[in-house]
Amino acid sequence: AQSVTQLDSQVPVFEEAPVELRCNYSSSVSVYLFWYVQYPNQGLQLLLKYLSGSTLVESINGFEAEFNKSQTSFHLRKPSVHISDTAEYFCAVSGGYQKVTFGTGTKLQVIP
Amino acid sequence: DGGITQSPKYLFRKEGQNVTLSCEQNLNHDAMYWYRQDPGQGLRLIYYSQIVNDFQKGDIAEGYSVSREKKESFPLTVTSAQKNPTAFYLCASSIEGARNQPQHFGDGTRLSIL
């Protein structure tokens, strides 16, 4: 079975400060990893994904995530957050014959 | 533009009533999914369908039913047997069999009890 753990349910951070949202996964097979973002009363939107190759993946709005196989992690980072980054972020894992599994989400609150 | 349309955005259910949530996609995806989202619990899979006229139960199917008569449509019925239906419901679709492809989501339907 596969699983995803997002230990932080809420992360408050001041505007222009760096942030890291943690994601750890468990799986017995090779996995694909995703980060999604959800704004209030909307669906989830894909932020970035790791499929293979370079372990560092980037999004168009300044987020990046690094796949660490030995630590089974896929943490999301941004060096300087903006008010508009306030949202809930979900990590997801897909591998083998199992359906994608989502984490419980981390609410990022950017403080002016 | 291709995408997923969920309707209505808000829905209210009376005691003993069945209600149906609509989900339509024009992405030509074979696979479609219904999730329930409750605060702090992430997304829980209700039902999914990999092909027309076929669907499987997810982790929390009790009290729900679905149909898949057309590739584009995957409606969800919340029956009176679902005793705690208040939640945010999300429909998604993806390319079937491609684990490396992300899911595409609609904007959700918020269901409340009257």
mmCIF file of C-alpha atoms in Angstrom:
data_model
loop_
_atom_site.group_PDB
_atom_site.id
_atom_site.type_symbol
_atom_site.label_atom_id
_atom_site.label_comp_id
_atom_site.label_asym_id
_atom_site.label_seq_id
_atom_site.Cartn_x
_atom_site.Cartn_y
_atom_site.Cartn_z
ATOM 1 C CA ALA A 1 0.000 0.000 0.000
ATOM 2 C CA GLN A 2 1.097 3.561 -0.564
ATOM 3 C CA SER A 3 0.573 6.540 1.692
ATOM 4 C CA VAL A 4 1.349 10.241 1.919
ATOM 5 C CA THR A 5 2.026 12.227 5.083
ATOM 6 C CA GLN A 6 1.819 15.982 5.342
ATOM 7 C CA LEU A 7 2.688 16.610 8.955
ATOM 8 C CA ASP A 8 1.899 20.333 8.994
ATOM 9 C CA SER A 9 -1.795 21.127 8.745
ATOM 10 C CA GLN A 10 -1.143 24.888 8.806
ATOM 11 C CA VAL A 11 1.946 26.973 8.076
ATOM 12 C CA PRO A 12 1.879 30.720 8.771
ATOM 13 C CA VAL A 13 4.665 32.748 7.169
ATOM 14 C CA PHE A 14 5.332 36.437 6.665
ATOM 15 C CA GLU A 15 5.229 37.877 3.182
ATOM 16 C CA GLU A 16 8.582 37.711 1.346
ATOM 17 C CA ALA A 17 9.883 35.053 3.760
ATOM 18 C CA PRO A 18 10.857 31.557 2.570
ATOM 19 C CA VAL A 19 8.614 28.566 3.167
ATOM 20 C CA GLU A 20 8.882 24.782 3.093
ATOM 21 C CA LEU A 21 5.858 22.478 3.052
ATOM 22 C CA ARG A 22 6.778 18.939 3.975
ATOM 23 C CA CYS A 23 5.636 15.759 2.257
ATOM 24 C CA ASN A 24 6.748 12.200 2.985
ATOM 25 C CA TYR A 25 5.482 9.135 1.183
ATOM 26 C CA SER A 26 5.568 5.389 1.548
ATOM 27 C CA SER A 27 5.471 2.931 -1.331
ATOM 28 C CA SER A 28 6.941 -0.434 -2.255
ATOM 29 C CA VAL A 29 7.265 0.505 -5.941
ATOM 30 C CA SER A 30 8.603 3.393 -7.960
ATOM 31 C CA VAL A 31 6.372 6.426 -7.693
ATOM 32 C CA TYR A 32 5.333 9.586 -9.416
ATOM 33 C CA LEU A 33 4.855 12.599 -7.157
ATOM 34 C CA PHE A 34 2.652 15.662 -7.491
ATOM 35 C CA TRP A 35 1.905 18.894 -5.677
ATOM 36 C CA TYR A 36 -1.500 20.491 -6.164
ATOM 37 C CA VAL A 37 -2.775 23.876 -4.961
ATOM 38 C CA GLN A 38 -6.359 24.648 -3.947
ATOM 39 C CA TYR A 39 -7.718 28.167 -3.565
ATOM 40 C CA PRO A 40 -10.900 28.684 -1.485
ATOM 41 C CA ASN A 41 -14.021 27.112 -2.987
ATOM 42 C CA GLN A 42 -12.139 25.852 -6.026
ATOM 43 C CA GLY A 43 -10.823 22.540 -7.252
ATOM 44 C CA LEU A 44 -7.215 21.404 -7.163
ATOM 45 C CA GLN A 45 -4.733 22.663 -9.739
ATOM 46 C CA LEU A 46 -1.475 20.932 -10.578
ATOM 47 C CA LEU A 47 1.500 22.911 -9.288
ATOM 48 C CA LEU A 48 4.365 20.616 -10.271
ATOM 49 C CA LYS A 49 5.230 16.963 -10.723
ATOM 50 C CA TYR A 50 8.170 14.592 -10.489
ATOM 51 C CA LEU A 51 8.183 11.795 -13.029
ATOM 52 C CA SER A 52 11.864 10.935 -13.554
ATOM 53 C CA GLY A 53 15.198 12.549 -14.263
ATOM 54 C CA SER A 54 16.287 15.622 -12.333
ATOM 55 C CA THR A 55 15.209 15.414 -8.720
ATOM 56 C CA LEU A 56 14.528 19.150 -8.572
ATOM 57 C CA VAL A 57 11.359 20.294 -10.316
ATOM 58 C CA GLU A 58 10.069 23.830 -10.642
ATOM 59 C CA SER A 59 6.761 25.548 -11.258
ATOM 60 C CA ILE A 60 6.135 28.697 -13.252
ATOM 61 C CA ASN A 61 5.296 30.757 -10.156
ATOM 62 C CA GLY A 62 8.519 30.207 -8.217
ATOM 63 C CA PHE A 63 7.788 27.009 -6.273
ATOM 64 C CA GLU A 64 10.171 24.084 -6.412
ATOM 65 C CA ALA A 65 10.196 20.584 -4.985
ATOM 66 C CA GLU A 66 12.989 18.093 -4.552
ATOM 67 C CA PHE A 67 12.540 14.348 -4.767
ATOM 68 C CA ASN A 68 14.646 12.560 -2.164
ATOM 69 C CA LYS A 69 14.396 8.812 -2.615
ATOM 70 C CA SER A 70 16.472 7.884 0.440
ATOM 71 C CA GLN A 71 14.298 10.005 2.716
ATOM 72 C CA THR A 72 11.102 9.275 0.760
ATOM 73 C CA SER A 73 10.306 12.963 0.701
ATOM 74 C CA PHE A 74 9.070 15.524 -1.794
ATOM 75 C CA HIS A 75 9.112 18.834 0.082
ATOM 76 C CA LEU A 76 7.772 21.987 -1.552
ATOM 77 C CA ARG A 77 9.724 25.242 -1.194
ATOM 78 C CA LYS A 78 9.518 28.857 -2.225
ATOM 79 C CA PRO A 79 12.283 31.381 -1.415
ATOM 80 C CA SER A 80 9.915 34.360 -1.077
ATOM 81 C CA VAL A 81 6.156 34.027 -0.663
ATOM 82 C CA HIS A 82 3.483 36.456 -1.768
ATOM 83 C CA ILE A 83 0.016 37.111 -0.381
ATOM 84 C CA SER A 84 -1.432 35.388 -3.427
ATOM 85 C CA ASP A 85 0.258 32.118 -2.388
ATOM 86 C CA THR A 86 -2.238 31.785 0.458
ATOM 87 C CA ALA A 87 -3.975 28.479 -0.313
ATOM 88 C CA GLU A 88 -4.060 24.828 0.651
ATOM 89 C CA TYR A 89 -1.394 22.566 -0.825
ATOM 90 C CA PHE A 90 -1.764 18.838 -1.380
ATOM 91 C CA CYS A 91 0.959 16.312 -2.020
ATOM 92 C CA ALA A 92 -0.005 13.184 -3.994
ATOM 93 C CA VAL A 93 1.692 9.910 -4.939
ATOM 94 C CA SER A 94 0.949 7.505 -7.770
ATOM 95 C CA GLY A 95 2.656 4.169 -8.230
ATOM 96 C CA GLY A 96 2.187 0.603 -9.359
ATOM 97 C CA TYR A 97 -1.410 -0.420 -9.899
ATOM 98 C CA GLN A 98 -2.813 1.737 -7.129
ATOM 99 C CA LYS A 99 -4.884 4.839 -7.604
ATOM 100 C CA VAL A 100 -3.331 8.156 -6.670
ATOM 101 C CA THR A 101 -3.206 8.878 -2.946
ATOM 102 C CA PHE A 102 -3.514 12.413 -1.622
ATOM 103 C CA GLY A 103 -2.131 13.824 1.597
ATOM 104 C CA THR A 104 -4.342 15.643 4.096
ATOM 105 C CA GLY A 105 -3.179 19.049 2.905
ATOM 106 C CA THR A 106 -1.235 21.995 4.349
ATOM 107 C CA LYS A 107 -2.806 25.421 4.599
ATOM 108 C CA LEU A 108 -0.285 28.131 3.817
ATOM 109 C CA GLN A 109 -1.216 31.463 5.384
ATOM 110 C CA VAL A 110 0.874 34.386 4.185
ATOM 111 C CA ILE A 111 0.876 37.254 6.689
ATOM 112 C CA PRO A 112 1.277 40.806 5.346
ATOM 113 C CA ASP B 1 -10.975 25.437 -23.488
ATOM 114 C CA GLY B 2 -10.992 21.858 -22.240
ATOM 115 C CA GLY B 3 -11.947 21.212 -18.683
ATOM 116 C CA ILE B 4 -14.320 19.778 -16.127
ATOM 117 C CA THR B 5 -17.630 21.388 -15.228
ATOM 118 C CA GLN B 6 -19.389 20.612 -11.978
ATOM 119 C CA SER B 7 -22.875 21.802 -11.167
ATOM 120 C CA PRO B 8 -24.444 23.140 -9.139
ATOM 121 C CA LYS B 9 -21.829 25.016 -7.132
ATOM 122 C CA TYR B 10 -24.005 24.894 -4.000
ATOM 123 C CA LEU B 11 -26.658 22.294 -3.170
ATOM 124 C CA PHE B 12 -28.951 21.761 -0.228
ATOM 125 C CA ARG B 13 -30.483 18.444 0.752
ATOM 126 C CA LYS B 14 -33.527 17.773 2.872
ATOM 127 C CA GLU B 15 -33.865 14.747 5.114
ATOM 128 C CA GLY B 16 -34.660 11.584 3.160
ATOM 129 C CA GLN B 17 -33.909 13.184 -0.171
ATOM 130 C CA ASN B 18 -31.588 11.956 -2.885
ATOM 131 C CA VAL B 19 -29.580 14.599 -4.735
ATOM 132 C CA THR B 20 -27.464 14.329 -7.881
ATOM 133 C CA LEU B 21 -24.255 16.201 -8.565
ATOM 134 C CA SER B 22 -23.296 16.728 -12.180
ATOM 135 C CA CYS B 23 -19.810 16.315 -13.662
ATOM 136 C CA GLU B 24 -19.021 16.831 -17.340
ATOM 137 C CA GLN B 25 -15.614 16.809 -19.042
ATOM 138 C CA ASN B 26 -14.458 17.632 -22.562
ATOM 139 C CA LEU B 27 -10.863 16.463 -22.138
ATOM 140 C CA ASN B 28 -11.546 13.104 -23.824
ATOM 141 C CA HIS B 29 -10.348 11.327 -20.671
ATOM 142 C CA ASP B 30 -11.398 7.747 -20.044
ATOM 143 C CA ALA B 31 -10.983 7.831 -16.264
ATOM 144 C CA MET B 32 -13.193 9.883 -13.955
ATOM 145 C CA TYR B 33 -13.306 10.160 -10.171
ATOM 146 C CA TRP B 34 -15.440 11.488 -7.355
ATOM 147 C CA TYR B 35 -13.824 12.695 -4.132
ATOM 148 C CA ARG B 36 -15.227 13.959 -0.887
ATOM 149 C CA GLN B 37 -13.300 16.674 0.923
ATOM 150 C CA ASP B 38 -13.780 17.383 4.618
ATOM 151 C CA PRO B 39 -11.642 19.845 6.614
ATOM 152 C CA GLY B 40 -8.372 18.254 7.719
ATOM 153 C CA GLN B 41 -9.052 14.945 5.978
ATOM 154 C CA GLY B 42 -7.786 15.600 2.502
ATOM 155 C CA LEU B 43 -9.507 13.920 -0.434
ATOM 156 C CA ARG B 44 -11.269 10.603 -0.016
ATOM 157 C CA LEU B 45 -12.207 8.568 -3.080
ATOM 158 C CA ILE B 46 -15.914 7.736 -3.404
ATOM 159 C CA TYR B 47 -16.145 6.084 -6.839
ATOM 160 C CA TYR B 48 -14.100 5.929 -9.994
ATOM 161 C CA SER B 49 -14.696 4.839 -13.561
ATOM 162 C CA GLN B 50 -12.071 3.710 -16.022
ATOM 163 C CA ILE B 51 -14.379 3.266 -18.991
ATOM 164 C CA VAL B 52 -17.964 3.840 -20.061
ATOM 165 C CA ASN B 53 -20.536 1.542 -18.399
ATOM 166 C CA ASP B 54 -18.074 0.476 -15.714
ATOM 167 C CA PHE B 55 -17.197 1.896 -12.297
ATOM 168 C CA GLN B 56 -15.678 0.764 -9.015
ATOM 169 C CA LYS B 57 -16.174 1.671 -5.383
ATOM 170 C CA GLY B 58 -13.563 3.772 -3.703
ATOM 171 C CA ASP B 59 -12.810 4.026 -0.002
ATOM 172 C CA ILE B 60 -16.111 5.591 1.122
ATOM 173 C CA ALA B 61 -18.788 4.452 -1.364
ATOM 174 C CA GLU B 62 -21.555 3.713 1.153
ATOM 175 C CA GLY B 63 -24.535 6.021 0.666
ATOM 176 C CA TYR B 64 -23.465 7.084 -2.823
ATOM 177 C CA SER B 65 -24.187 5.842 -6.343
ATOM 178 C CA VAL B 66 -22.839 6.725 -9.798
ATOM 179 C CA SER B 67 -23.437 5.993 -13.466
ATOM 180 C CA ARG B 68 -21.224 6.269 -16.529
ATOM 181 C CA GLU B 69 -23.414 6.115 -19.614
ATOM 182 C CA LYS B 70 -21.298 8.559 -21.608
ATOM 183 C CA LYS B 71 -17.588 9.177 -21.679
ATOM 184 C CA GLU B 72 -18.099 12.846 -20.895
ATOM 185 C CA SER B 73 -20.424 12.460 -17.920
ATOM 186 C CA PHE B 74 -20.087 10.909 -14.450
ATOM 187 C CA PRO B 75 -22.940 12.017 -12.157
ATOM 188 C CA LEU B 76 -22.885 11.270 -8.435
ATOM 189 C CA THR B 77 -26.051 10.644 -6.432
ATOM 190 C CA VAL B 78 -25.957 11.225 -2.704
ATOM 191 C CA THR B 79 -28.678 8.989 -1.332
ATOM 192 C CA SER B 80 -30.683 9.277 1.860
ATOM 193 C CA ALA B 81 -28.535 6.439 3.229
ATOM 194 C CA GLN B 82 -25.602 8.851 3.494
ATOM 195 C CA LYS B 83 -26.195 10.202 6.981
ATOM 196 C CA ASN B 84 -23.464 12.830 6.945
ATOM 197 C CA PRO B 85 -23.437 14.264 3.429
ATOM 198 C CA THR B 86 -22.278 17.785 4.264
ATOM 199 C CA ALA B 87 -18.961 18.183 2.439
ATOM 200 C CA PHE B 88 -17.217 19.595 -0.609
ATOM 201 C CA TYR B 89 -17.415 17.183 -3.554
ATOM 202 C CA LEU B 90 -14.782 17.192 -6.271
ATOM 203 C CA CYS B 91 -14.899 15.483 -9.643
ATOM 204 C CA ALA B 92 -11.690 14.723 -11.535
ATOM 205 C CA SER B 93 -10.557 13.035 -14.713
ATOM 206 C CA SER B 94 -7.322 11.654 -16.102
ATOM 207 C CA ILE B 95 -5.822 9.636 -18.914
ATOM 208 C CA GLU B 96 -6.533 6.022 -17.996
ATOM 209 C CA GLY B 97 -3.561 3.784 -17.329
ATOM 210 C CA ALA B 98 -1.063 6.637 -17.228
ATOM 211 C CA ARG B 99 0.130 6.841 -13.631
ATOM 212 C CA ASN B 100 2.481 9.657 -14.554
ATOM 213 C CA GLN B 101 -0.326 11.953 -15.637
ATOM 214 C CA PRO B 102 -2.023 14.327 -13.203
ATOM 215 C CA GLN B 103 -5.716 14.480 -12.498
ATOM 216 C CA HIS B 104 -7.752 17.455 -13.680
ATOM 217 C CA PHE B 105 -10.348 18.785 -11.258
ATOM 218 C CA GLY B 106 -13.617 20.648 -11.456
ATOM 219 C CA ASP B 107 -14.404 23.545 -9.123
ATOM 220 C CA GLY B 108 -16.501 21.422 -6.807
ATOM 221 C CA THR B 109 -20.006 21.275 -5.379
ATOM 222 C CA ARG B 110 -20.651 22.204 -1.767
ATOM 223 C CA LEU B 111 -23.471 20.130 -0.303
ATOM 224 C CA SER B 112 -25.252 21.121 2.889
ATOM 225 C CA ILE B 113 -28.160 19.764 4.894
ATOM 226 C CA LEU B 114 -31.286 21.868 5.314
#
